[in-house]
């Protein structure tokens, strides 16, 4: 993993904490949350204040996530909103916490100027003991305050002021006036500088969780579904369609019926040929290194020479379909006939611009794991897991390619692959008149529930 760290592909963009004042504030917050402190004088923190160095020191890499408790966070500055989130029980936590900071930036800026802000993310479910409990997670609430309880003290003074203004005889209540004066010494003038954190509740219709081997919960679609990464963990759940990642035909039919995915070639402004060539390059490197063939420097010329040395049996199954699509895009040849039974099927899809877009894109990486650029961009948990098992030559090629092409222009790469980022508006359920499944190149979906076990008609032709 040192290869990824050296190239800024792991633990990148963390916030550096190296001033004695910040270290002291962090220790005060850490002690309040966990009862522990750090002896380090310099470390890095993520969006939630989690530090890999402190995790190594404490022997707990997820020390802000107590067992059977809510995920906690420490804010030293509002600049943490640009940092990544190293560990998340739900995939939406980063977006929710970023929005919480953005919506309360002026208040949090004022609070962090004098103290650290600590809080927790509450999914309002006491315990996730079985997959059915995941369906109870519908809303997330964030509670936060400084280590000195400035928000609570301000709320207490605000309540006193409201009481003073509303009660007719409050002017003669010397006890209340004395209490307000003493409280103002602790919280300051809340009439001129109000301390009130707004928008602390967020709806969660769609998410991924690492629990039970990895589970995708997608409820914003017209046909809600729960998809298990591990087929052994799959259990039927009431009110939703249940599938596993091995049910490729069923997943393809469900995506088509609900209009959740589109072919890359149908996306406006997407350089389809360049994207397809990149996918083919990564697949060839994987095949060459597994066959013991040196891919050289990973240039296209080196990869073509390596591919020529591959035995027919070692040629990746995805390559034939991707090459056919590339020929069609570049030369307008015969229309490729590729359905969900073809290994290349999910490599040419991306999620449509619906509320479940990010979760669907992450799901597609599970079904097309050799597309390591998409895997790194959308599913770092799986990327890091697979990276450790790769051949050294593939590790070097992938790290070099990602550092050269993705790190230079992260935003541009994401938009080219998956469309523009959604705004900071809270994701919600689809409207009652949600858009129908896109016609796209393959026409409207015609797969019925009774037909979902058969290969679904795909973006490149009808099912065979």
GROMACS .gro file of C-alpha atoms in nm:
model
  464
    1UNK     CA    1   0.000   0.000   0.000
    2UNK     CA    2   0.304   0.227   0.029
    3UNK     CA    3   0.289   0.263  -0.349
    4UNK     CA    4  -0.053   0.426  -0.322
    5UNK     CA    5   0.049   0.647  -0.030
    6UNK     CA    6   0.359   0.773  -0.214
    7UNK     CA    7   0.146   0.875  -0.513
    8UNK     CA    8  -0.120   1.045  -0.302
    9UNK     CA    9  -0.379   0.776  -0.383
   10UNK     CA   10  -0.429   0.672  -0.021
   11UNK     CA   11  -0.462   0.902   0.280
   12UNK     CA   12  -0.448   1.191   0.034
   13UNK     CA   13  -0.592   1.538   0.101
   14UNK     CA   14  -0.602   1.485   0.479
   15UNK     CA   15  -0.577   1.794   0.699
   16UNK     CA   16  -0.245   1.838   0.878
   17UNK     CA   17  -0.257   1.914   1.251
   18UNK     CA   18   0.082   2.040   1.367
   19UNK     CA   19   0.023   2.345   1.587
   20UNK     CA   20   0.029   2.305   1.969
   21UNK     CA   21  -0.306   2.488   1.995
   22UNK     CA   22  -0.481   2.251   1.754
   23UNK     CA   23  -0.322   1.945   1.914
   24UNK     CA   24  -0.443   2.064   2.256
   25UNK     CA   25  -0.797   2.122   2.125
   26UNK     CA   26  -0.798   1.780   1.957
   27UNK     CA   27  -0.681   1.607   2.276
   28UNK     CA   28  -0.952   1.782   2.474
   29UNK     CA   29  -1.215   1.661   2.227
   30UNK     CA   30  -1.066   1.312   2.202
   31UNK     CA   31  -1.066   1.272   2.578
   32UNK     CA   32  -1.428   1.381   2.599
   33UNK     CA   33  -1.537   1.127   2.333
   34UNK     CA   34  -1.312   0.830   2.412
   35UNK     CA   35  -1.139   0.899   2.742
   36UNK     CA   36  -0.801   0.881   2.564
   37UNK     CA   37  -0.544   1.131   2.440
   38UNK     CA   38  -0.258   1.124   2.192
   39UNK     CA   39   0.110   1.189   2.258
   40UNK     CA   40   0.168   1.284   1.894
   41UNK     CA   41   0.258   1.645   1.818
   42UNK     CA   42   0.179   1.614   1.448
   43UNK     CA   43  -0.080   1.406   1.264
   44UNK     CA   44  -0.342   1.419   0.988
   45UNK     CA   45  -0.721   1.404   1.016
   46UNK     CA   46  -1.006   1.329   0.776
   47UNK     CA   47  -1.350   1.487   0.745
   48UNK     CA   48  -1.462   1.337   1.078
   49UNK     CA   49  -1.138   1.413   1.263
   50UNK     CA   50  -1.021   1.052   1.239
   51UNK     CA   51  -0.641   1.023   1.219
   52UNK     CA   52  -0.463   0.714   1.080
   53UNK     CA   53  -0.154   0.799   1.289
   54UNK     CA   54  -0.355   0.820   1.611
   55UNK     CA   55  -0.542   0.504   1.515
   56UNK     CA   56  -0.208   0.327   1.485
   57UNK     CA   57  -0.097   0.472   1.819
   58UNK     CA   58  -0.416   0.361   1.997
   59UNK     CA   59  -0.433   0.024   1.820
   60UNK     CA   60  -0.779   0.109   1.688
   61UNK     CA   61  -0.798   0.247   1.334
   62UNK     CA   62  -1.166   0.337   1.382
   63UNK     CA   63  -1.151   0.482   1.732
   64UNK     CA   64  -1.428   0.738   1.667
   65UNK     CA   65  -1.679   0.460   1.598
   66UNK     CA   66  -1.755   0.290   1.931
   67UNK     CA   67  -1.904  -0.063   1.922
   68UNK     CA   68  -2.285  -0.051   1.915
   69UNK     CA   69  -2.268   0.330   1.920
   70UNK     CA   70  -2.307   0.616   1.677
   71UNK     CA   71  -2.017   0.741   1.464
   72UNK     CA   72  -1.855   1.041   1.632
   73UNK     CA   73  -1.662   1.331   1.483
   74UNK     CA   74  -1.424   1.611   1.583
   75UNK     CA   75  -1.415   1.940   1.394
   76UNK     CA   76  -1.113   2.166   1.439
   77UNK     CA   77  -1.196   2.377   1.134
   78UNK     CA   78  -1.459   2.403   0.864
   79UNK     CA   79  -1.180   2.328   0.613
   80UNK     CA   80  -1.228   1.961   0.701
   81UNK     CA   81  -1.523   1.959   0.460
   82UNK     CA   82  -1.277   1.914   0.169
   83UNK     CA   83  -1.105   1.612   0.327
   84UNK     CA   84  -1.199   1.251   0.249
   85UNK     CA   85  -1.376   1.023   0.495
   86UNK     CA   86  -1.158   0.723   0.574
   87UNK     CA   87  -1.427   0.495   0.717
   88UNK     CA   88  -1.805   0.508   0.690
   89UNK     CA   89  -2.080   0.275   0.809
   90UNK     CA   90  -2.304   0.424   0.541
   91UNK     CA   91  -2.181   0.554   0.207
   92UNK     CA   92  -2.386   0.874   0.246
   93UNK     CA   93  -2.214   0.988   0.565
   94UNK     CA   94  -1.951   1.196   0.384
   95UNK     CA   95  -2.208   1.384   0.174
   96UNK     CA   96  -2.429   1.442   0.479
   97UNK     CA   97  -2.148   1.570   0.700
   98UNK     CA   98  -2.017   1.795   0.421
   99UNK     CA   99  -2.363   1.945   0.379
  100UNK     CA  100  -2.400   1.990   0.755
  101UNK     CA  101  -2.074   2.189   0.759
  102UNK     CA  102  -2.174   2.393   0.453
  103UNK     CA  103  -2.519   2.478   0.594
  104UNK     CA  104  -2.372   2.583   0.930
  105UNK     CA  105  -2.038   2.718   0.813
  106UNK     CA  106  -2.059   3.062   0.975
  107UNK     CA  107  -2.172   2.914   1.308
  108UNK     CA  108  -1.911   2.640   1.303
  109UNK     CA  109  -1.641   2.888   1.202
  110UNK     CA  110  -1.729   3.097   1.508
  111UNK     CA  111  -1.734   2.793   1.739
  112UNK     CA  112  -1.409   2.638   1.614
  113UNK     CA  113  -1.233   2.974   1.658
  114UNK     CA  114  -1.239   2.911   2.034
  115UNK     CA  115  -1.294   2.539   2.081
  116UNK     CA  116  -1.322   2.205   1.904
  117UNK     CA  117  -1.667   2.089   1.796
  118UNK     CA  118  -1.760   1.731   1.879
  119UNK     CA  119  -2.070   1.540   1.776
  120UNK     CA  120  -2.221   1.220   1.649
  121UNK     CA  121  -2.412   1.092   1.348
  122UNK     CA  122  -2.724   0.911   1.462
  123UNK     CA  123  -2.902   0.676   1.220
  124UNK     CA  124  -3.183   0.630   1.477
  125UNK     CA  125  -3.144   0.251   1.477
  126UNK     CA  126  -3.030   0.102   1.805
  127UNK     CA  127  -2.865  -0.205   1.659
  128UNK     CA  128  -2.814  -0.358   1.315
  129UNK     CA  129  -2.826  -0.725   1.407
  130UNK     CA  130  -2.982  -0.858   1.087
  131UNK     CA  131  -3.024  -0.734   0.728
  132UNK     CA  132  -3.388  -0.638   0.790
  133UNK     CA  133  -3.266  -0.373   1.036
  134UNK     CA  134  -3.104  -0.184   0.747
  135UNK     CA  135  -3.450  -0.098   0.611
  136UNK     CA  136  -3.519   0.095   0.933
  137UNK     CA  137  -3.245   0.344   0.846
  138UNK     CA  138  -3.439   0.622   0.679
  139UNK     CA  139  -3.311   0.938   0.843
  140UNK     CA  140  -2.981   1.056   0.989
  141UNK     CA  141  -2.953   1.323   1.257
  142UNK     CA  142  -2.638   1.514   1.351
  143UNK     CA  143  -2.589   1.651   1.702
  144UNK     CA  144  -2.290   1.871   1.775
  145UNK     CA  145  -2.150   2.104   2.039
  146UNK     CA  146  -1.813   2.232   2.155
  147UNK     CA  147  -1.622   2.059   2.433
  148UNK     CA  148  -1.726   2.355   2.647
  149UNK     CA  149  -2.096   2.309   2.560
  150UNK     CA  150  -2.125   2.653   2.397
  151UNK     CA  151  -2.426   2.549   2.188
  152UNK     CA  152  -2.613   2.410   2.489
  153UNK     CA  153  -2.528   2.720   2.694
  154UNK     CA  154  -2.652   2.945   2.413
  155UNK     CA  155  -2.975   2.745   2.388
  156UNK     CA  156  -3.024   2.786   2.761
  157UNK     CA  157  -2.981   3.166   2.739
  158UNK     CA  158  -3.211   3.182   2.434
  159UNK     CA  159  -3.483   3.001   2.632
  160UNK     CA  160  -3.443   3.251   2.916
  161UNK     CA  161  -3.470   3.545   2.674
  162UNK     CA  162  -3.787   3.397   2.521
  163UNK     CA  163  -3.931   3.353   2.869
  164UNK     CA  164  -3.836   3.713   2.962
  165UNK     CA  165  -4.006   3.849   2.649
  166UNK     CA  166  -4.321   3.639   2.673
  167UNK     CA  167  -4.407   3.661   3.042
  168UNK     CA  168  -4.589   3.982   3.144
  169UNK     CA  169  -4.418   4.016   3.484
  170UNK     CA  170  -4.070   3.910   3.373
  171UNK     CA  171  -3.943   4.269   3.416
  172UNK     CA  172  -3.992   4.229   3.792
  173UNK     CA  173  -3.836   3.883   3.811
  174UNK     CA  174  -3.498   3.965   3.966
  175UNK     CA  175  -3.400   3.599   3.985
  176UNK     CA  176  -3.455   3.545   3.611
  177UNK     CA  177  -3.262   3.862   3.525
  178UNK     CA  178  -2.971   3.756   3.746
  179UNK     CA  179  -2.967   3.411   3.586
  180UNK     CA  180  -2.963   3.568   3.237
  181UNK     CA  181  -2.666   3.787   3.330
  182UNK     CA  182  -2.470   3.490   3.462
  183UNK     CA  183  -2.562   3.279   3.161
  184UNK     CA  184  -2.454   3.556   2.923
  185UNK     CA  185  -2.108   3.546   3.080
  186UNK     CA  186  -2.079   3.186   2.960
  187UNK     CA  187  -2.245   3.206   2.618
  188UNK     CA  188  -2.198   3.568   2.509
  189UNK     CA  189  -2.460   3.790   2.346
  190UNK     CA  190  -2.679   3.544   2.156
  191UNK     CA  191  -2.907   3.821   2.030
  192UNK     CA  192  -2.623   3.971   1.825
  193UNK     CA  193  -2.425   3.653   1.770
  194UNK     CA  194  -2.676   3.366   1.775
  195UNK     CA  195  -2.532   3.015   1.811
  196UNK     CA  196  -2.786   2.781   1.655
  197UNK     CA  197  -2.696   2.487   1.433
  198UNK     CA  198  -2.956   2.446   1.157
  199UNK     CA  199  -3.050   2.158   0.929
  200UNK     CA  200  -2.933   1.865   1.135
  201UNK     CA  201  -3.172   1.602   0.992
  202UNK     CA  202  -3.121   1.430   0.656
  203UNK     CA  203  -3.325   1.171   0.464
  204UNK     CA  204  -3.137   0.857   0.356
  205UNK     CA  205  -3.327   0.672   0.080
  206UNK     CA  206  -3.021   0.500  -0.074
  207UNK     CA  207  -2.691   0.384   0.072
  208UNK     CA  208  -2.422   0.118   0.081
  209UNK     CA  209  -2.296  -0.035   0.403
  210UNK     CA  210  -2.009  -0.278   0.467
  211UNK     CA  211  -2.232  -0.471   0.709
  212UNK     CA  212  -2.317  -0.831   0.618
  213UNK     CA  213  -2.040  -0.848   0.359
  214UNK     CA  214  -2.160  -0.533   0.180
  215UNK     CA  215  -2.522  -0.438   0.111
  216UNK     CA  216  -2.676  -0.185  -0.130
  217UNK     CA  217  -3.012  -0.040  -0.022
  218UNK     CA  218  -3.183   0.154  -0.303
  219UNK     CA  219  -3.531   0.278  -0.212
  220UNK     CA  220  -3.565   0.586  -0.435
  221UNK     CA  221  -3.624   0.368  -0.742
  222UNK     CA  222  -3.980   0.289  -0.846
  223UNK     CA  223  -3.901  -0.073  -0.754
  224UNK     CA  224  -3.698  -0.064  -0.428
  225UNK     CA  225  -3.423  -0.324  -0.402
  226UNK     CA  226  -3.160  -0.458  -0.164
  227UNK     CA  227  -2.851  -0.613  -0.323
  228UNK     CA  228  -2.606  -0.827  -0.125
  229UNK     CA  229  -2.242  -0.842  -0.234
  230UNK     CA  230  -2.204  -1.179  -0.060
  231UNK     CA  231  -2.465  -1.430  -0.186
  232UNK     CA  232  -2.430  -1.626   0.138
  233UNK     CA  233  -2.572  -1.329   0.330
  234UNK     CA  234  -2.877  -1.284   0.105
  235UNK     CA  235  -3.212  -1.322   0.281
  236UNK     CA  236  -3.559  -1.227   0.153
  237UNK     CA  237  -3.680  -0.893   0.289
  238UNK     CA  238  -4.036  -0.768   0.301
  239UNK     CA  239  -4.138  -0.492   0.061
  240UNK     CA  240  -3.823  -0.487  -0.154
  241UNK     CA  241  -3.669  -0.690  -0.434
  242UNK     CA  242  -3.375  -0.889  -0.296
  243UNK     CA  243  -3.079  -0.991  -0.512
  244UNK     CA  244  -2.709  -1.076  -0.481
  245UNK     CA  245  -2.420  -0.947  -0.691
  246UNK     CA  246  -2.412  -1.286  -0.865
  247UNK     CA  247  -2.762  -1.228  -1.006
  248UNK     CA  248  -2.629  -1.030  -1.300
  249UNK     CA  249  -2.930  -1.088  -1.525
  250UNK     CA  250  -3.175  -0.985  -1.255
  251UNK     CA  251  -2.975  -0.673  -1.168
  252UNK     CA  252  -2.952  -0.574  -1.536
  253UNK     CA  253  -3.327  -0.613  -1.581
  254UNK     CA  254  -3.396  -0.415  -1.263
  255UNK     CA  255  -3.166  -0.131  -1.374
  256UNK     CA  256  -3.342  -0.119  -1.713
  257UNK     CA  257  -3.694  -0.128  -1.568
  258UNK     CA  258  -3.620   0.158  -1.333
  259UNK     CA  259  -3.412   0.368  -1.572
  260UNK     CA  260  -3.117   0.368  -1.332
  261UNK     CA  261  -2.836   0.316  -1.585
  262UNK     CA  262  -2.741   0.433  -1.933
  263UNK     CA  263  -2.468   0.336  -2.180
  264UNK     CA  264  -2.159   0.557  -2.174
  265UNK     CA  265  -2.200   0.620  -2.548
  266UNK     CA  266  -2.541   0.779  -2.488
  267UNK     CA  267  -2.401   1.032  -2.240
  268UNK     CA  268  -2.357   1.381  -2.377
  269UNK     CA  269  -1.999   1.514  -2.388
  270UNK     CA  270  -1.852   1.175  -2.295
  271UNK     CA  271  -1.542   1.072  -2.492
  272UNK     CA  272  -1.663   0.716  -2.529
  273UNK     CA  273  -1.370   0.589  -2.734
  274UNK     CA  274  -1.111   0.717  -2.483
  275UNK     CA  275  -1.306   0.572  -2.189
  276UNK     CA  276  -1.339   0.232  -2.360
  277UNK     CA  277  -0.969   0.225  -2.451
  278UNK     CA  278  -0.876   0.294  -2.091
  279UNK     CA  279  -1.097   0.008  -1.972
  280UNK     CA  280  -0.937  -0.224  -2.228
  281UNK     CA  281  -0.587  -0.118  -2.114
  282UNK     CA  282  -0.656  -0.206  -1.751
  283UNK     CA  283  -0.806  -0.542  -1.848
  284UNK     CA  284  -0.504  -0.626  -2.065
  285UNK     CA  285  -0.259  -0.544  -1.785
  286UNK     CA  286  -0.451  -0.771  -1.550
  287UNK     CA  287  -0.448  -1.058  -1.801
  288UNK     CA  288  -0.080  -1.012  -1.890
  289UNK     CA  289   0.043  -1.003  -1.531
  290UNK     CA  290  -0.166  -1.308  -1.438
  291UNK     CA  291  -0.014  -1.493  -1.734
  292UNK     CA  292   0.339  -1.390  -1.628
  293UNK     CA  293   0.386  -1.158  -1.929
  294UNK     CA  294   0.571  -0.830  -1.871
  295UNK     CA  295   0.342  -0.537  -1.976
  296UNK     CA  296   0.648  -0.313  -2.011
  297UNK     CA  297   0.580   0.051  -1.933
  298UNK     CA  298   0.208   0.000  -1.986
  299UNK     CA  299   0.197   0.203  -2.306
  300UNK     CA  300  -0.057   0.100  -2.570
  301UNK     CA  301   0.224  -0.040  -2.787
  302UNK     CA  302   0.356  -0.247  -2.495
  303UNK     CA  303   0.005  -0.371  -2.417
  304UNK     CA  304  -0.058  -0.474  -2.779
  305UNK     CA  305   0.266  -0.674  -2.776
  306UNK     CA  306   0.166  -0.835  -2.445
  307UNK     CA  307  -0.181  -0.916  -2.583
  308UNK     CA  308  -0.023  -1.085  -2.888
  309UNK     CA  309   0.161  -1.322  -2.653
  310UNK     CA  310  -0.152  -1.419  -2.462
  311UNK     CA  311  -0.288  -1.765  -2.530
  312UNK     CA  312  -0.647  -1.766  -2.661
  313UNK     CA  313  -0.764  -1.922  -2.335
  314UNK     CA  314  -0.600  -1.640  -2.136
  315UNK     CA  315  -0.769  -1.366  -2.340
  316UNK     CA  316  -1.012  -1.187  -2.104
  317UNK     CA  317  -1.378  -1.253  -2.177
  318UNK     CA  318  -1.466  -0.885  -2.140
  319UNK     CA  319  -1.224  -0.784  -2.415
  320UNK     CA  320  -1.424  -0.919  -2.708
  321UNK     CA  321  -1.737  -0.723  -2.619
  322UNK     CA  322  -1.550  -0.400  -2.537
  323UNK     CA  323  -1.352  -0.423  -2.863
  324UNK     CA  324  -1.676  -0.468  -3.061
  325UNK     CA  325  -1.828  -0.162  -2.897
  326UNK     CA  326  -1.511   0.040  -2.960
  327UNK     CA  327  -1.519  -0.054  -3.330
  328UNK     CA  328  -1.882   0.054  -3.349
  329UNK     CA  329  -1.808   0.389  -3.179
  330UNK     CA  330  -1.501   0.466  -3.391
  331UNK     CA  331  -1.587   0.321  -3.729
  332UNK     CA  332  -1.963   0.269  -3.722
  333UNK     CA  333  -1.933  -0.103  -3.788
  334UNK     CA  334  -2.192  -0.367  -3.712
  335UNK     CA  335  -2.414  -0.302  -3.412
  336UNK     CA  336  -2.276  -0.517  -3.126
  337UNK     CA  337  -2.521  -0.762  -2.974
  338UNK     CA  338  -2.433  -0.770  -2.604
  339UNK     CA  339  -2.677  -0.864  -2.330
  340UNK     CA  340  -2.638  -0.902  -1.954
  341UNK     CA  341  -2.495  -1.250  -1.999
  342UNK     CA  342  -2.189  -1.097  -2.167
  343UNK     CA  343  -1.896  -1.015  -1.932
  344UNK     CA  344  -1.859  -0.673  -2.101
  345UNK     CA  345  -2.218  -0.565  -2.031
  346UNK     CA  346  -2.171  -0.368  -1.708
  347UNK     CA  347  -1.845  -0.211  -1.826
  348UNK     CA  348  -2.032   0.012  -2.071
  349UNK     CA  349  -2.293   0.143  -1.826
  350UNK     CA  350  -2.306   0.437  -1.591
  351UNK     CA  351  -2.582   0.553  -1.358
  352UNK     CA  352  -2.839   0.805  -1.474
  353UNK     CA  353  -2.885   1.140  -1.299
  354UNK     CA  354  -3.135   1.019  -1.038
  355UNK     CA  355  -3.114   1.033  -0.656
  356UNK     CA  356  -2.951   0.688  -0.643
  357UNK     CA  357  -2.677   0.783  -0.892
  358UNK     CA  358  -2.375   0.749  -0.663
  359UNK     CA  359  -2.492   0.422  -0.508
  360UNK     CA  360  -2.575   0.272  -0.851
  361UNK     CA  361  -2.233   0.374  -0.985
  362UNK     CA  362  -2.070   0.202  -0.689
  363UNK     CA  363  -2.281  -0.109  -0.755
  364UNK     CA  364  -2.164  -0.113  -1.119
  365UNK     CA  365  -1.801  -0.128  -1.002
  366UNK     CA  366  -1.883  -0.450  -0.814
  367UNK     CA  367  -2.007  -0.595  -1.143
  368UNK     CA  368  -1.713  -0.463  -1.351
  369UNK     CA  369  -1.415  -0.500  -1.113
  370UNK     CA  370  -1.142  -0.484  -1.382
  371UNK     CA  371  -1.224  -0.118  -1.451
  372UNK     CA  372  -0.987  -0.004  -1.178
  373UNK     CA  373  -1.025   0.368  -1.250
  374UNK     CA  374  -1.398   0.354  -1.177
  375UNK     CA  375  -1.324   0.120  -0.886
  376UNK     CA  376  -1.079   0.367  -0.732
  377UNK     CA  377  -1.307   0.664  -0.793
  378UNK     CA  378  -1.628   0.513  -0.656
  379UNK     CA  379  -1.546   0.212  -0.442
  380UNK     CA  380  -1.217   0.266  -0.261
  381UNK     CA  381  -1.297   0.000  -0.001
  382UNK     CA  382  -1.308  -0.270  -0.269
  383UNK     CA  383  -1.018  -0.113  -0.462
  384UNK     CA  384  -0.782  -0.125  -0.162
  385UNK     CA  385  -0.888  -0.482  -0.086
  386UNK     CA  386  -0.823  -0.603  -0.441
  387UNK     CA  387  -0.502  -0.399  -0.479
  388UNK     CA  388  -0.329  -0.600  -0.207
  389UNK     CA  389  -0.378  -0.922  -0.403
  390UNK     CA  390  -0.253  -0.793  -0.739
  391UNK     CA  391   0.078  -0.876  -0.903
  392UNK     CA  392   0.352  -0.614  -0.837
  393UNK     CA  393   0.361  -0.520  -1.208
  394UNK     CA  394  -0.014  -0.452  -1.211
  395UNK     CA  395   0.008  -0.258  -0.887
  396UNK     CA  396   0.275  -0.031  -1.035
  397UNK     CA  397   0.088   0.021  -1.362
  398UNK     CA  398  -0.241   0.101  -1.190
  399UNK     CA  399  -0.080   0.336  -0.938
  400UNK     CA  400   0.111   0.518  -1.214
  401UNK     CA  401  -0.196   0.550  -1.436
  402UNK     CA  402  -0.419   0.678  -1.158
  403UNK     CA  403  -0.157   0.925  -1.037
  404UNK     CA  404  -0.100   1.051  -1.391
  405UNK     CA  405  -0.456   1.064  -1.525
  406UNK     CA  406  -0.695   1.081  -1.230
  407UNK     CA  407  -0.507   1.285  -0.971
  408UNK     CA  408  -0.427   1.563  -1.220
  409UNK     CA  409  -0.794   1.641  -1.284
  410UNK     CA  410  -1.019   1.454  -1.040
  411UNK     CA  411  -1.328   1.663  -1.113
  412UNK     CA  412  -1.286   1.644  -1.490
  413UNK     CA  413  -1.231   1.269  -1.480
  414UNK     CA  414  -1.540   1.212  -1.264
  415UNK     CA  415  -1.757   1.426  -1.489
  416UNK     CA  416  -1.633   1.250  -1.803
  417UNK     CA  417  -1.706   0.907  -1.656
  418UNK     CA  418  -2.015   0.965  -1.447
  419UNK     CA  419  -2.159   1.307  -1.533
  420UNK     CA  420  -2.150   1.634  -1.336
  421UNK     CA  421  -2.163   1.620  -0.959
  422UNK     CA  422  -2.505   1.682  -0.805
  423UNK     CA  423  -2.556   2.000  -0.606
  424UNK     CA  424  -2.557   2.022  -0.228
  425UNK     CA  425  -2.936   1.984  -0.221
  426UNK     CA  426  -3.050   1.703   0.001
  427UNK     CA  427  -3.115   1.380  -0.188
  428UNK     CA  428  -3.480   1.287  -0.167
  429UNK     CA  429  -3.725   1.038  -0.300
  430UNK     CA  430  -3.815   1.064  -0.669
  431UNK     CA  431  -4.116   1.266  -0.768
  432UNK     CA  432  -4.447   1.091  -0.814
  433UNK     CA  433  -4.418   1.132  -1.190
  434UNK     CA  434  -4.062   1.002  -1.204
  435UNK     CA  435  -3.906   0.973  -1.551
  436UNK     CA  436  -3.960   0.645  -1.726
  437UNK     CA  437  -3.673   0.415  -1.817
  438UNK     CA  438  -3.470   0.591  -2.085
  439UNK     CA  439  -3.516   0.469  -2.438
  440UNK     CA  440  -3.143   0.514  -2.516
  441UNK     CA  441  -2.996   0.295  -2.790
  442UNK     CA  442  -3.179  -0.019  -2.683
  443UNK     CA  443  -3.536   0.109  -2.658
  444UNK     CA  444  -3.766   0.095  -2.353
  445UNK     CA  445  -3.719  -0.192  -2.108
  446UNK     CA  446  -3.962  -0.478  -2.166
  447UNK     CA  447  -3.839  -0.721  -1.905
  448UNK     CA  448  -4.115  -0.841  -1.673
  449UNK     CA  449  -4.073  -0.975  -1.322
  450UNK     CA  450  -4.122  -1.330  -1.442
  451UNK     CA  451  -3.852  -1.285  -1.706
  452UNK     CA  452  -3.583  -1.134  -1.488
  453UNK     CA  453  -3.375  -1.452  -1.464
  454UNK     CA  454  -3.307  -1.439  -1.840
  455UNK     CA  455  -3.035  -1.218  -1.989
  456UNK     CA  456  -3.169  -0.863  -2.009
  457UNK     CA  457  -3.173  -0.669  -2.333
  458UNK     CA  458  -2.875  -0.441  -2.313
  459UNK     CA  459  -2.752  -0.114  -2.451
  460UNK     CA  460  -2.590  -0.287  -2.748
  461UNK     CA  461  -2.869  -0.507  -2.880
  462UNK     CA  462  -3.148  -0.744  -2.782
  463UNK     CA  463  -3.093  -1.050  -2.566
  464UNK     CA  464  -2.981  -1.354  -2.758
   0.00000   0.00000   0.00000
